[in-house]
Short mmCIF file of C-alpha atoms in Angstrom, two decimals:
data_model
loop_
_atom_site.label_atom_id
_atom_site.label_comp_id
_atom_site.label_asym_id
_atom_site.label_seq_id
_atom_site.Cartn_x
_atom_site.Cartn_y
_atom_site.Cartn_z
CA MET A 4 4.91 13.52 -1.11
CA ALA A 5 8.76 12.56 -0.72
CA ARG A 6 11.53 13.06 -3.83
CA ARG A 7 10.97 9.45 -4.90
CA LEU A 8 7.31 9.76 -5.29
CA SER A 9 7.46 13.10 -6.47
CA GLN A 10 9.57 12.02 -9.44
CA ALA A 11 7.44 8.61 -10.15
CA LEU A 12 4.16 11.18 -10.76
CA ALA A 13 6.15 13.29 -13.35
CA PHE A 14 6.17 10.36 -15.65
CA PRO A 15 2.81 10.88 -17.95
CA ILE A 16 0.28 8.51 -18.15
CA THR A 17 0.71 6.32 -21.33
CA ILE A 18 -1.09 4.08 -23.65
CA LEU A 19 0.44 0.80 -22.93
CA ALA A 20 -0.03 -2.64 -24.76
CA ILE A 21 3.53 -3.17 -26.65
CA LEU A 22 5.86 -5.59 -26.45
CA LEU A 23 9.44 -4.06 -26.20
CA SER A 24 12.36 -5.43 -27.80
CA ALA A 25 15.43 -6.35 -26.31
CA ALA A 26 18.69 -4.33 -26.62
CA PRO A 27 21.63 -6.06 -27.59
CA GLY A 28 23.22 -7.97 -24.75
CA ARG A 29 20.22 -7.44 -22.51
CA ALA A 30 17.44 -10.09 -21.27
CA ALA A 31 14.15 -9.64 -23.54
CA ALA A 32 11.57 -7.63 -21.81
CA GLY A 33 7.99 -8.36 -21.24
CA MET A 34 4.58 -7.40 -22.27
CA ASP A 35 2.37 -4.22 -20.68
CA VAL A 36 -1.29 -4.32 -20.89
CA GLU A 37 -3.69 -1.88 -20.03
CA ALA A 38 -7.13 -3.16 -18.96
CA THR A 39 -10.10 -2.57 -17.18
CA LEU A 40 -12.90 -4.64 -15.14
CA PRO A 41 -16.12 -3.94 -13.77
CA VAL A 42 -16.81 -3.83 -10.12
CA ASP A 43 -20.19 -3.02 -8.64
CA GLY A 44 -20.82 -1.04 -11.24
CA VAL A 45 -17.91 0.76 -11.69
CA SER A 46 -15.30 0.52 -14.24
CA ARG A 47 -11.73 -0.23 -12.89
CA SER A 48 -8.23 -0.03 -14.38
CA TYR A 49 -5.11 -1.61 -13.92
CA ILE A 50 -1.83 -2.37 -15.92
CA LEU A 51 -0.78 -5.70 -16.38
CA HIS A 52 3.18 -6.77 -17.03
CA LEU A 53 3.66 -10.48 -18.58
CA PRO A 54 7.59 -11.50 -18.49
CA PRO A 55 8.90 -13.10 -21.22
CA ALA A 56 8.63 -16.32 -19.06
CA ALA A 57 4.46 -16.29 -19.79
CA ALA A 58 4.85 -17.56 -22.87
CA GLY A 59 5.82 -20.69 -21.72
CA GLY A 60 2.51 -21.44 -20.28
CA ASN A 61 3.73 -22.81 -16.89
CA PRO A 62 2.00 -20.97 -13.91
CA LEU A 63 3.97 -17.98 -12.40
CA PRO A 64 3.84 -16.03 -9.16
CA LEU A 65 1.73 -13.07 -9.26
CA VAL A 66 2.79 -9.89 -7.22
CA VAL A 67 -0.02 -7.14 -7.03
CA VAL A 68 1.77 -3.52 -6.50
CA LEU A 69 -0.14 -1.00 -4.73
CA HIS A 70 0.62 2.87 -5.51
CA GLY A 71 1.00 5.67 -3.32
CA GLY A 72 -1.69 8.22 -2.66
CA GLY A 73 -2.38 10.59 -5.19
CA ALA A 74 -0.38 8.53 -7.70
CA ASN A 75 -1.21 5.97 -10.10
CA ALA A 76 0.06 2.97 -11.63
CA ASP A 77 1.95 4.28 -14.39
CA SER A 78 4.05 6.20 -11.49
CA ALA A 79 4.52 2.48 -9.27
CA ILE A 80 5.85 1.23 -12.55
CA ALA A 81 8.40 4.19 -12.31
CA LEU A 82 9.08 4.18 -8.80
CA THR A 83 9.83 0.24 -8.03
CA GLY A 84 11.07 -1.08 -11.23
CA PHE A 85 9.00 -4.14 -10.33
CA SER A 86 8.57 -4.69 -14.18
CA ALA A 87 12.16 -5.31 -15.02
CA GLU A 88 12.74 -7.65 -11.76
CA ALA A 89 9.77 -9.57 -12.86
CA ASP A 90 11.29 -10.05 -16.62
CA ALA A 91 14.57 -11.41 -14.76
CA GLU A 92 12.96 -13.60 -12.27
CA GLY A 93 10.07 -14.44 -13.97
CA PHE A 94 6.56 -13.48 -12.50
CA ILE A 95 3.43 -11.27 -13.44
CA VAL A 96 3.04 -7.84 -12.05
CA ALA A 97 -0.63 -6.15 -11.61
CA TYR A 98 -0.73 -2.66 -11.39
CA PRO A 99 -4.07 -1.59 -10.31
CA ASN A 100 -5.31 2.07 -10.10
CA GLY A 101 -6.79 2.95 -6.69
CA THR A 102 -9.97 5.02 -6.38
CA GLY A 103 -10.37 8.70 -7.86
CA ARG A 104 -12.28 11.63 -7.16
CA LEU A 105 -16.19 11.81 -7.78
CA ARG A 106 -15.15 14.75 -9.71
CA PRO A 107 -11.61 14.79 -10.72
CA THR A 108 -10.30 18.38 -12.11
CA THR A 109 -7.50 17.97 -15.27
CA GLU A 110 -5.18 18.20 -12.29
CA THR A 111 -6.42 15.53 -10.26
CA ALA A 112 -7.55 12.96 -12.84
CA GLY A 113 -4.74 10.86 -12.39
CA GLN A 114 -4.49 10.74 -8.72
CA PHE A 115 -5.86 7.87 -6.87
CA SER A 116 -6.02 6.64 -3.35
CA TRP A 117 -6.82 3.66 -1.48
CA ASN A 118 -9.43 2.69 1.32
CA ALA A 119 -6.85 1.21 3.69
CA GLY A 120 -9.18 2.16 6.73
CA ASP A 121 -8.74 5.16 8.47
CA CYS A 122 -7.17 6.16 5.59
CA CYS A 123 -6.82 7.80 2.41
CA GLY A 124 -8.33 10.31 0.53
CA ALA A 125 -11.27 10.23 -1.88
CA ALA A 126 -11.15 6.00 -1.46
CA MET A 127 -11.81 6.32 2.17
CA ARG A 128 -14.67 9.34 1.91
CA ARG A 129 -16.43 7.19 -0.52
CA ASP A 130 -15.81 4.07 1.44
CA ALA A 131 -14.68 2.37 -2.11
CA ASP A 132 -14.74 -1.39 -2.03
CA ASP A 133 -10.66 -1.82 -2.95
CA VAL A 134 -10.57 -5.23 -1.53
CA GLY A 135 -13.42 -6.31 -3.45
CA PHE A 136 -11.48 -4.68 -6.63
CA LEU A 137 -8.63 -6.48 -5.81
CA ARG A 138 -10.04 -9.50 -5.29
CA THR A 139 -12.09 -9.36 -8.47
CA LEU A 140 -8.37 -8.16 -10.21
CA VAL A 141 -6.75 -11.59 -8.73
CA SER A 142 -9.69 -13.84 -9.78
CA THR A 143 -9.58 -11.98 -13.25
CA ILE A 144 -6.14 -12.60 -13.77
CA GLU A 145 -5.63 -16.35 -12.35
CA GLN A 146 -8.75 -17.13 -15.10
CA GLU A 147 -6.69 -15.11 -18.21
CA ARG A 148 -3.70 -16.46 -17.29
CA ALA A 149 -1.30 -19.14 -15.66
CA VAL A 150 -1.03 -18.29 -11.88
CA ASP A 151 0.83 -20.28 -9.04
CA ARG A 152 -1.84 -19.79 -6.38
CA HIS A 153 0.45 -20.40 -3.77
CA ARG A 154 2.19 -17.67 -4.86
CA ILE A 155 0.27 -14.57 -5.00
CA TYR A 156 1.72 -11.59 -3.13
CA ALA A 157 0.74 -7.42 -2.56
CA ALA A 158 3.51 -5.08 -2.07
CA GLY A 159 2.73 -1.43 -1.69
CA PHE A 160 4.37 2.15 -0.77
CA SER A 161 2.64 4.26 1.71
CA ALA A 162 -0.97 4.56 1.26
CA GLY A 163 -0.43 1.26 -0.90
CA GLY A 164 1.53 -0.01 2.03
CA MET A 165 -1.85 0.31 4.37
CA MET A 166 -3.51 -1.40 1.68
CA ALA A 167 -1.46 -4.21 1.36
CA TYR A 168 -1.68 -4.64 5.12
CA ARG A 169 -5.58 -4.51 4.71
CA LEU A 170 -5.43 -7.22 2.26
CA ALA A 171 -3.35 -9.51 4.56
CA CYS A 172 -6.38 -8.73 7.24
CA ASP A 173 -8.99 -9.11 5.09
CA ALA A 174 -7.88 -11.25 2.18
CA GLY A 175 -5.63 -13.61 3.45
CA ASP A 176 -6.90 -16.39 1.90
CA ILE A 177 -5.42 -15.24 -1.50
CA PHE A 178 -2.30 -13.57 -0.51
CA ALA A 179 0.29 -15.58 0.86
CA GLY A 180 2.77 -12.65 1.76
CA ILE A 181 2.78 -8.52 1.49
CA ALA A 182 5.27 -6.27 1.44
CA VAL A 183 4.70 -2.65 3.17
CA VAL A 184 7.18 0.64 2.44
CA SER A 185 6.69 3.13 4.45
CA GLY A 186 3.22 2.27 5.70
CA ALA A 187 1.23 1.00 8.89
CA ILE A 188 -2.05 -0.83 9.83
CA LEU A 189 -5.09 1.80 10.02
CA LEU A 190 -7.83 -0.50 10.09
CA PRO A 191 -9.80 -0.19 13.40
CA SER A 192 -9.80 -4.12 13.44
CA CYS A 193 -7.95 -6.66 11.89
CA THR A 194 -8.71 -10.08 12.17
CA PRO A 195 -7.02 -12.33 9.75
CA SER A 196 -8.18 -15.52 8.56
CA ARG A 197 -4.92 -17.38 8.13
CA PRO A 198 -1.37 -16.57 8.45
CA VAL A 199 0.68 -14.12 5.76
CA SER A 200 4.69 -13.43 5.07
CA VAL A 201 5.11 -10.15 5.78
CA ILE A 202 8.19 -7.82 4.93
CA HIS A 203 7.85 -4.12 6.06
CA ILE A 204 10.66 -1.40 5.45
CA HIS A 205 10.78 2.15 6.90
CA GLY A 206 13.02 4.72 7.39
CA THR A 207 13.24 6.06 11.13
CA GLY A 208 13.01 9.96 9.46
CA ASP A 209 9.97 9.46 7.96
CA GLU A 210 7.68 12.42 8.19
CA ALA A 211 4.83 11.29 6.06
CA VAL A 212 3.98 8.21 8.22
CA PRO A 213 6.31 8.48 11.27
CA PHE A 214 8.12 5.77 12.71
CA LYS A 215 6.92 6.50 16.09
CA GLY A 216 3.69 7.68 15.13
CA THR A 217 1.36 10.07 15.65
CA ALA A 218 -0.54 11.43 18.95
CA GLU A 219 -2.98 12.99 16.94
CA ARG A 220 -4.56 12.86 13.09
CA GLU A 221 -1.57 14.06 11.04
CA SER A 222 -2.36 16.11 8.32
CA TYR A 223 -0.70 14.56 5.26
CA ALA A 224 -3.23 11.15 5.08
CA ARG A 225 -5.53 12.95 7.77
CA ALA A 226 -5.23 9.74 10.09
CA LYS A 227 -3.42 9.32 13.24
CA PHE A 228 -0.74 6.64 12.85
CA PRO A 229 0.15 4.22 15.07
CA PRO A 230 4.06 3.12 15.72
CA VAL A 231 4.91 1.49 13.01
CA ARG A 232 6.91 -1.27 15.01
CA GLU A 233 3.16 -2.23 16.53
CA SER A 234 1.89 -3.22 12.82
CA VAL A 235 4.86 -5.69 12.45
CA ALA A 236 4.63 -7.18 16.15
CA PHE A 237 0.88 -7.60 15.37
CA TRP A 238 1.48 -9.93 12.57
CA ALA A 239 4.51 -11.62 14.34
CA ALA A 240 1.92 -12.48 16.86
CA PHE A 241 -0.62 -13.64 14.57
CA ASP A 242 1.64 -15.85 12.57
CA GLY A 243 2.88 -17.50 15.79
CA CYS A 244 6.37 -15.98 15.80
CA ARG A 245 8.65 -15.55 18.63
CA THR A 246 7.65 -12.42 20.36
CA GLN A 247 11.89 -11.21 20.51
CA PRO A 248 12.81 -10.62 17.04
CA VAL A 249 16.18 -11.15 15.82
CA ALA A 250 18.34 -8.18 14.92
CA ARG A 251 21.22 -8.05 12.40
CA ALA A 252 22.95 -5.51 10.62
CA THR A 253 22.85 -5.87 6.89
CA VAL A 254 24.25 -3.14 4.80
CA LEU A 255 25.15 0.44 6.32
CA GLY A 256 22.23 2.17 7.35
CA ILE A 257 19.94 -0.88 7.85
CA LYS A 258 19.00 -2.88 10.74
CA ALA A 259 17.13 -6.13 9.84
CA GLU A 260 14.92 -7.81 12.44
CA ASP A 261 13.53 -11.36 11.96
CA TYR A 262 10.78 -12.90 13.94
CA PRO A 263 11.77 -16.62 14.39
CA ASP A 264 9.82 -19.87 14.21
CA CYS A 265 6.69 -18.72 12.81
CA LYS A 266 3.76 -20.95 11.79
CA ALA A 267 2.83 -22.49 8.63
CA GLY A 268 6.01 -21.55 6.67
CA THR A 269 5.33 -17.85 7.14
CA ALA A 270 8.05 -15.44 7.98
CA VAL A 271 7.94 -11.60 9.46
CA ARG A 272 10.48 -9.21 8.75
CA PHE A 273 11.14 -5.51 9.72
CA ASP A 274 13.91 -3.68 7.62
CA VAL A 275 14.88 -0.18 9.97
CA VAL A 276 16.34 2.53 7.22
CA GLU A 277 18.19 4.53 9.68
CA GLY A 278 17.57 8.43 9.01
CA GLY A 279 15.75 7.24 5.87
CA ILE A 280 12.57 9.30 4.42
CA HIS A 281 9.40 8.27 3.05
CA ALA A 282 10.53 6.69 0.09
CA TRP A 283 11.17 3.72 -1.80
CA PRO A 284 14.66 2.50 -1.24
CA ASP A 285 16.22 2.33 -4.68
CA GLY A 286 19.89 2.22 -3.60
CA THR A 287 20.77 5.92 -3.83
CA ASP A 288 20.20 7.01 -0.29
CA THR A 289 20.92 3.54 0.66
CA PRO A 290 23.99 1.88 -0.90
CA GLY A 291 23.89 -1.84 -0.94
CA PHE A 292 20.07 -1.82 -0.15
CA VAL A 293 17.37 -2.11 -3.05
CA ALA A 294 13.81 -2.54 -1.92
CA THR A 295 12.32 -4.07 -4.91
CA PRO A 296 14.83 -7.15 -5.47
CA HIS A 297 15.06 -7.69 -1.48
CA ILE A 298 11.10 -7.84 -1.64
CA TRP A 299 10.79 -10.35 -4.05
CA HIS A 300 13.51 -12.42 -2.66
CA PHE A 301 11.36 -12.63 0.71
CA PHE A 302 8.20 -13.35 -1.40
CA ALA A 303 9.98 -16.33 -3.42
CA ASP A 304 11.24 -18.11 0.03
CA HIS A 305 7.73 -18.03 1.38
CA PRO A 306 5.05 -19.72 -1.03
CA ARG A 307 1.75 -20.28 1.01
CA LEU A 308 2.00 -24.09 2.03
#
């Protein structure tokens, strides 16, 4: 795993559901709630982050954040920093746990994967209905909280990004947009029901999900990866965008490619991190470019029309 993910996994699994008090001079922090829900006889778990704005009762956007392979909800919180962004911008965040091994050991008990098609791990081997789980998760949150149904999104890293692509393919009726960091479409067939906005961030030096794809099944995820650009181009075509993107340099080392004139108010954007590794950009190796606020602003600009 890349350095960012390794750092995230170093955080212990904690029992949450506390209201954090704000430090002097800082904005109030929100509340984390740990919960479970039954899906096809299996108890599935997640952490829900409620920003201070949730106390007002107005419908808020919802972002479902999907951890990478071998990781969990806690590591996604630490890796992405989406909770702090949610507190500042006023949206709800759900951090679901994927599917674990049937007989986990002490060492693997906190490691989960997603059934993203031809990936990944125990979830793929068990043919876990992760799409069904995430549909139920969103429905449950909608019943319990005030959610703006035009502003429901999914964001994922690595295997979580592959799962986000699967949600766009299989649950586009729910998600207005997705964000993928270091992922690809690994479904044998993607047949979306409606246009979905897509932002994809990927490093050209990614060795886990290679930018140019792999000729054979790659050992990291035991999957054959297509060239990353093919996943982006698929969505540009489905969303009715122009086939040729407009490229522009944003900050040093980042090249943005926007596909213009997409239908139904959608957008497709590809941010290429020159030399970037398999990581969630946090500004350390990408000065001036931090993935989480960048993704949120893309989401905020593209609700479901």
